[in-house]
Short mmCIF file of C-alpha atoms in Angstrom, two decimals:
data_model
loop_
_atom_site.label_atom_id
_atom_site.label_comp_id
_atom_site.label_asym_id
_atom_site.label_seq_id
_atom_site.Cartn_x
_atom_site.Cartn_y
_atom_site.Cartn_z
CA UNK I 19 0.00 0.00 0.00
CA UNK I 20 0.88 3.68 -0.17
CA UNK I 21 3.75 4.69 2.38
CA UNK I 22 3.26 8.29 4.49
CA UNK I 23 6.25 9.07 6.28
CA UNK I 24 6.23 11.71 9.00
CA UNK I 25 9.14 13.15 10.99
CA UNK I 26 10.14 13.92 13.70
CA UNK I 27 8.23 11.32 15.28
CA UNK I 28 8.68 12.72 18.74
CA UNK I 29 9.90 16.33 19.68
CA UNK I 30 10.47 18.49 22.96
CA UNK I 31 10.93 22.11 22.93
CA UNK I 32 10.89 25.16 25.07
CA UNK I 33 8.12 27.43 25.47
CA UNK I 34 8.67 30.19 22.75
CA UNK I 35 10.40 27.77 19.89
CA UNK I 36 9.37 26.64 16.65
CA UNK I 37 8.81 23.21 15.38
CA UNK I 38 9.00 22.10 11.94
CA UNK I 39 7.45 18.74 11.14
CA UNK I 40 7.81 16.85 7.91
CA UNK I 41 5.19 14.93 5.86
CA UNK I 42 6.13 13.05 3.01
CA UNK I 43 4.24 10.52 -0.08
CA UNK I 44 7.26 7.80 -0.24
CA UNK I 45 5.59 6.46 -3.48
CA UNK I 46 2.79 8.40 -4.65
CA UNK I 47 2.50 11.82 -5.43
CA UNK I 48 -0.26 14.17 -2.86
CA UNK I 49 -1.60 17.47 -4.24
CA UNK I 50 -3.31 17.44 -1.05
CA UNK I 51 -2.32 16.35 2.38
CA UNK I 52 -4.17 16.64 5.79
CA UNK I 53 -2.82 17.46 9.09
CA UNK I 54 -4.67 16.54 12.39
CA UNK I 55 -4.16 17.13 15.63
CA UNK I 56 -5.04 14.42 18.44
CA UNK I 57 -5.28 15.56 22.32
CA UNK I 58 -5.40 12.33 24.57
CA UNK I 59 -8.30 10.67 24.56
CA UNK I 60 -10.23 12.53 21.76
CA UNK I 61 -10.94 12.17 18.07
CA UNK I 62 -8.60 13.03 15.30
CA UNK I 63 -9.44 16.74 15.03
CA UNK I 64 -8.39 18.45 11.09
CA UNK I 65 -6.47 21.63 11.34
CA UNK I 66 -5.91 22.76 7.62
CA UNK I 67 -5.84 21.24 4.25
CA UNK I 68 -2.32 21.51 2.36
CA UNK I 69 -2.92 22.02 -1.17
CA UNK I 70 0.27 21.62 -3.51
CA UNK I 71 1.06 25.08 -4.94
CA UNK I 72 -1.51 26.64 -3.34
CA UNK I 73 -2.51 28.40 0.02
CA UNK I 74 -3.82 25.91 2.93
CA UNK I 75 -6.78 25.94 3.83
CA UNK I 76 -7.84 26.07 7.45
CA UNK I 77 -10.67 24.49 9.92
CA UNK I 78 -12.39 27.13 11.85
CA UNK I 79 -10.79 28.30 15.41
CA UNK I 80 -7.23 26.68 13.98
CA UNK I 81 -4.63 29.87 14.02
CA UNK I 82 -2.79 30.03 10.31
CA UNK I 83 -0.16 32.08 11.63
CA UNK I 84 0.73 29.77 14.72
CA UNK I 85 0.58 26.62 12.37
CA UNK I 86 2.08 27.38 9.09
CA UNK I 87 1.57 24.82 6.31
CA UNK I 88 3.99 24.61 3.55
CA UNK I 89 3.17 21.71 0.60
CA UNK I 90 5.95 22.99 -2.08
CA UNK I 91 5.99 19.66 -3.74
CA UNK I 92 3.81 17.01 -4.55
CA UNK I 93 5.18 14.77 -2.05
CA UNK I 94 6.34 16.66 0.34
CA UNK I 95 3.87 18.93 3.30
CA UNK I 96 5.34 20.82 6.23
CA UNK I 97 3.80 21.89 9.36
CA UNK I 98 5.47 24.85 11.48
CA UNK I 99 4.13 25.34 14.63
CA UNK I 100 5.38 29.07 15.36
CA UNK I 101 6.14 30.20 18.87
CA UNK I 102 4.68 26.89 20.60
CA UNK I 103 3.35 26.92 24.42
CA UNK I 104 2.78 24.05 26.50
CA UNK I 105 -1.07 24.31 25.26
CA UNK I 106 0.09 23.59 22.20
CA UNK I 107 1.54 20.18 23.19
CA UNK I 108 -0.70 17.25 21.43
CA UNK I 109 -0.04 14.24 18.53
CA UNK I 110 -0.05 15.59 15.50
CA UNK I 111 -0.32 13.66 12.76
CA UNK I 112 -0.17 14.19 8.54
CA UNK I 113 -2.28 12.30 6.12
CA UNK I 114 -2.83 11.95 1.91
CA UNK I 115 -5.21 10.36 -0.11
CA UNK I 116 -4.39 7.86 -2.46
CA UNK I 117 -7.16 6.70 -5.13
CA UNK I 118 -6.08 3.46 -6.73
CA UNK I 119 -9.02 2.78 -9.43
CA UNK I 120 -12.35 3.77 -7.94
CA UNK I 121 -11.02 3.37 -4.59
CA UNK I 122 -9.80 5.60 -2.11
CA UNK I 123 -8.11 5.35 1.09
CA UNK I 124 -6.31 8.51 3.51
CA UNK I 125 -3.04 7.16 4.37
CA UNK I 126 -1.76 8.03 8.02
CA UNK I 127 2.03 9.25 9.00
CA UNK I 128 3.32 7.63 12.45
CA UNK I 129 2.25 10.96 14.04
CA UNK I 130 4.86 13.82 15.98
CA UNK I 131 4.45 13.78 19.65
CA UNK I 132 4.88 17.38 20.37
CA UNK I 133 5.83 18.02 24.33
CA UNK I 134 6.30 21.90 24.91
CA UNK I 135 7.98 23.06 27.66
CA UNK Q 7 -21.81 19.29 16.15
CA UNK Q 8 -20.57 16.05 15.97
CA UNK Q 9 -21.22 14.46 12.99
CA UNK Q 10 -19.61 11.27 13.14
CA UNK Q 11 -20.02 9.42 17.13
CA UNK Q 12 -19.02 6.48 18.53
CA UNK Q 13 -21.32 6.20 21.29
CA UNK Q 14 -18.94 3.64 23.46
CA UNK Q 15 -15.19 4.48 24.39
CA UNK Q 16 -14.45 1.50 25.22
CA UNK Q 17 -15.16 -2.43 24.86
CA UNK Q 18 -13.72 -5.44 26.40
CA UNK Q 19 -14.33 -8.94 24.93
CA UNK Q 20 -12.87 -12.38 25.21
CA UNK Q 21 -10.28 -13.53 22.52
CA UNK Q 22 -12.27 -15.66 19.69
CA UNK Q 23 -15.41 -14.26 20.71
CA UNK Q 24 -16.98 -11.02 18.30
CA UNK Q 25 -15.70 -7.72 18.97
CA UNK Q 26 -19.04 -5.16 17.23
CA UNK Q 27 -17.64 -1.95 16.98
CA UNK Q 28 -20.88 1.02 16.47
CA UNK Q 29 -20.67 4.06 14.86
CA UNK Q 30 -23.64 6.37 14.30
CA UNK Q 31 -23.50 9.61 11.65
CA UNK Q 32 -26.11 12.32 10.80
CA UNK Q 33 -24.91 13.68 7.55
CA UNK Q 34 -26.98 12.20 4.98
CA UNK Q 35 -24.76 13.49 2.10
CA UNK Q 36 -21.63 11.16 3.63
CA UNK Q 37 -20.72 8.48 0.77
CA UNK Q 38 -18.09 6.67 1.71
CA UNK Q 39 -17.21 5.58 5.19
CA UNK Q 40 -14.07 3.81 6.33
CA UNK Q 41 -12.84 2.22 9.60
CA UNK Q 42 -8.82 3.05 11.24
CA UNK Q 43 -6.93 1.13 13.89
CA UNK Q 44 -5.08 3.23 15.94
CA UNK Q 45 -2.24 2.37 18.67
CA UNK Q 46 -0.88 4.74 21.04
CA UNK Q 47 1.66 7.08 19.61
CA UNK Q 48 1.48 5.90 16.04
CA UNK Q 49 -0.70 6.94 13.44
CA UNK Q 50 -4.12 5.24 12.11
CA UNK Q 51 -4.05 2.23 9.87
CA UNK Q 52 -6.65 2.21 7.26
CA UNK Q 53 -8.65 -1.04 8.09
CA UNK Q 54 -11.49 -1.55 5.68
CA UNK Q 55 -14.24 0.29 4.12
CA UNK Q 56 -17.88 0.90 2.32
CA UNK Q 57 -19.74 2.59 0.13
CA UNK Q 58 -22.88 3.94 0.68
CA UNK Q 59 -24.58 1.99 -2.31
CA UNK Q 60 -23.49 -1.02 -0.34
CA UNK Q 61 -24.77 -3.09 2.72
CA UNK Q 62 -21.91 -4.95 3.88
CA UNK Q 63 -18.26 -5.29 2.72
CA UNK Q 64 -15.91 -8.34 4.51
CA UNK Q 65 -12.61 -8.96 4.46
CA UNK Q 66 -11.22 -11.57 6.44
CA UNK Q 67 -12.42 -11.61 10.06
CA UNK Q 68 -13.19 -7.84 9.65
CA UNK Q 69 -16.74 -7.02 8.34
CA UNK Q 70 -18.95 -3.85 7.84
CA UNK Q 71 -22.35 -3.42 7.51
CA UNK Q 72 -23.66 0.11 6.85
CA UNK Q 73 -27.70 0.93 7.66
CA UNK Q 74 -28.49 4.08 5.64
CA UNK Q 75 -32.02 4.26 6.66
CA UNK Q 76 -30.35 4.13 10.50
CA UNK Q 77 -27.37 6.25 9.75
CA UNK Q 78 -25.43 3.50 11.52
CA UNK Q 79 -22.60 1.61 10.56
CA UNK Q 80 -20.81 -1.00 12.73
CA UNK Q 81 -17.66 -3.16 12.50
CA UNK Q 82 -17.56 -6.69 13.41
CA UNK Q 83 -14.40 -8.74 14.28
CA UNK Q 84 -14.21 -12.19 14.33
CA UNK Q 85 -12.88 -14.27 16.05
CA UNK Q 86 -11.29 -11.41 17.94
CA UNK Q 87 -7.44 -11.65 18.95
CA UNK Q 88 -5.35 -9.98 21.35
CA UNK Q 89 -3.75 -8.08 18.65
CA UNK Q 90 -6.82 -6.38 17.32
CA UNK Q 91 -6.39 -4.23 20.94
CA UNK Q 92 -6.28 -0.84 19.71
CA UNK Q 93 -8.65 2.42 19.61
CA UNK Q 94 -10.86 2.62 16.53
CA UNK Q 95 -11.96 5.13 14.56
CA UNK Q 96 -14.52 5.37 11.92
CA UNK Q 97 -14.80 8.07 9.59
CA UNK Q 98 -17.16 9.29 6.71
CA UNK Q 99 -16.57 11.15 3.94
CA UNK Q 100 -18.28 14.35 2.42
CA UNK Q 101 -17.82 15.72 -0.75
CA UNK Q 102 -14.13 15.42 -2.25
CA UNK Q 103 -11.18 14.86 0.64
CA UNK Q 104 -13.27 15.94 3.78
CA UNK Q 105 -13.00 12.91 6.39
CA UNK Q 106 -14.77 13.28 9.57
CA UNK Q 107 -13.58 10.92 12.09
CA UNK Q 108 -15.91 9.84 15.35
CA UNK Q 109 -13.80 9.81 19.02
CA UNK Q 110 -13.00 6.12 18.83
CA UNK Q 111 -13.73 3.15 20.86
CA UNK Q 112 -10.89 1.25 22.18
CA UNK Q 113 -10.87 -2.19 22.21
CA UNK Q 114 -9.22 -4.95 24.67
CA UNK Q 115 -9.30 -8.05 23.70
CA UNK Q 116 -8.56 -10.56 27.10
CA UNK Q 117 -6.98 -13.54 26.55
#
């Protein structure tokens, strides 16, 4: 099956940093990737859609300028989040859709653990 | 709003016995629902899936049946093994690339 490969799979910063996290399509190419953001205990919650070449797009009450998406290549999606607190400490995790005939299936990184400091 | 719930957080059943995981939706427009497998601190494996011109769609011990008329869909695992432990997630999807996952239901499986 299609491979998503996500890194770092665990991080630990101070209060005040910035994190960069990496989202890649090993073998297929992703105009659009998904990130999520998982709090113990609760559903997969979508932050923003990453559209190749194009702006992201955002779920409502999710801060653009805190959590910058970059998708500058078809396989590749970034997730910055700016000037991170201890609130913002939670699993993040990327995802792309894959269609293989008439069927579709989201394909799941391992997920960042984010700990902030 | 939720639109996608999974009424029970947990379950607990006995290896080889069936493991019937519910999920309930209120979007009539959703078309295509899948199930994940999730274990702590990795991401969600896609499991299986169904249309919504379908009824039921098996693969191996894993099953789904979807109830339109309900807005239900559940999945059922059998014979259940200690390795199918995990939290579960069911999602539906809405027009092109919008998933909407439920809160999960984690599942032990005793030995």
């Amino acid at each position: 099956g299609a491979v998503v490969s996500q890194h770092p799979s665990w991080v630990i910063c101070k209060s005040g940093t910035s994190v960069k996290i990496e989202c890649r399509s090993l073998d297929f190419q992703a105009t659009t990737m998904f990130w999520y953001r998982q709090f113990p205990k609760q559903s997969l919650m979508l932050m923003a859609t990453s559209n190749e070449g194009s702006k992201a797009t955002y779920e409502q009450g999710v801060e653009k300028d805190k959590f910058l998406i970059n998708h500058a290549s078809l396989t590749l999606s970034t997730l910055t989040v700016t000037s991170a607190h201890p609130e913002d400490s939670s699993f993040y995790i990327c995802s792309a859709p894959h269609r293989r005939g008439s069927n579709e299936k989201l394909f799941f990184g391992s997920g960042t653990q984010l700990s902030v400091l | 709003d939720q639109q996608v719930k999974q009424n029970s957080p947990s379950l607990s059943v006995q290896e080889g016995r069936i493991s019937i995981l519910n999920c309930d939706y209120t979007n009539s427009m959703f078309d295509y629902f899948l199930w994940y497998k999730k274990y702590p601190a990795e991401g969600p494996t896609f499991l299986i899936s169904i249309s919504s011109i379908k009824d039921k769609n098996e693969d191996g011990r894993f099953t789904v049946f979807l109830n339109k008329s309900a807005k239900h869909l559940s999945l059922h695992i059998v014979p259940s093994q200690p390795g199918d432990s995990a939290v579960y997630f069911c999602a539906a999807i809405s027009g092109t690339y919008k998933y909407i996952f439920g809160t999960g239901t984690r599942l032990k499986v005793l030995a």
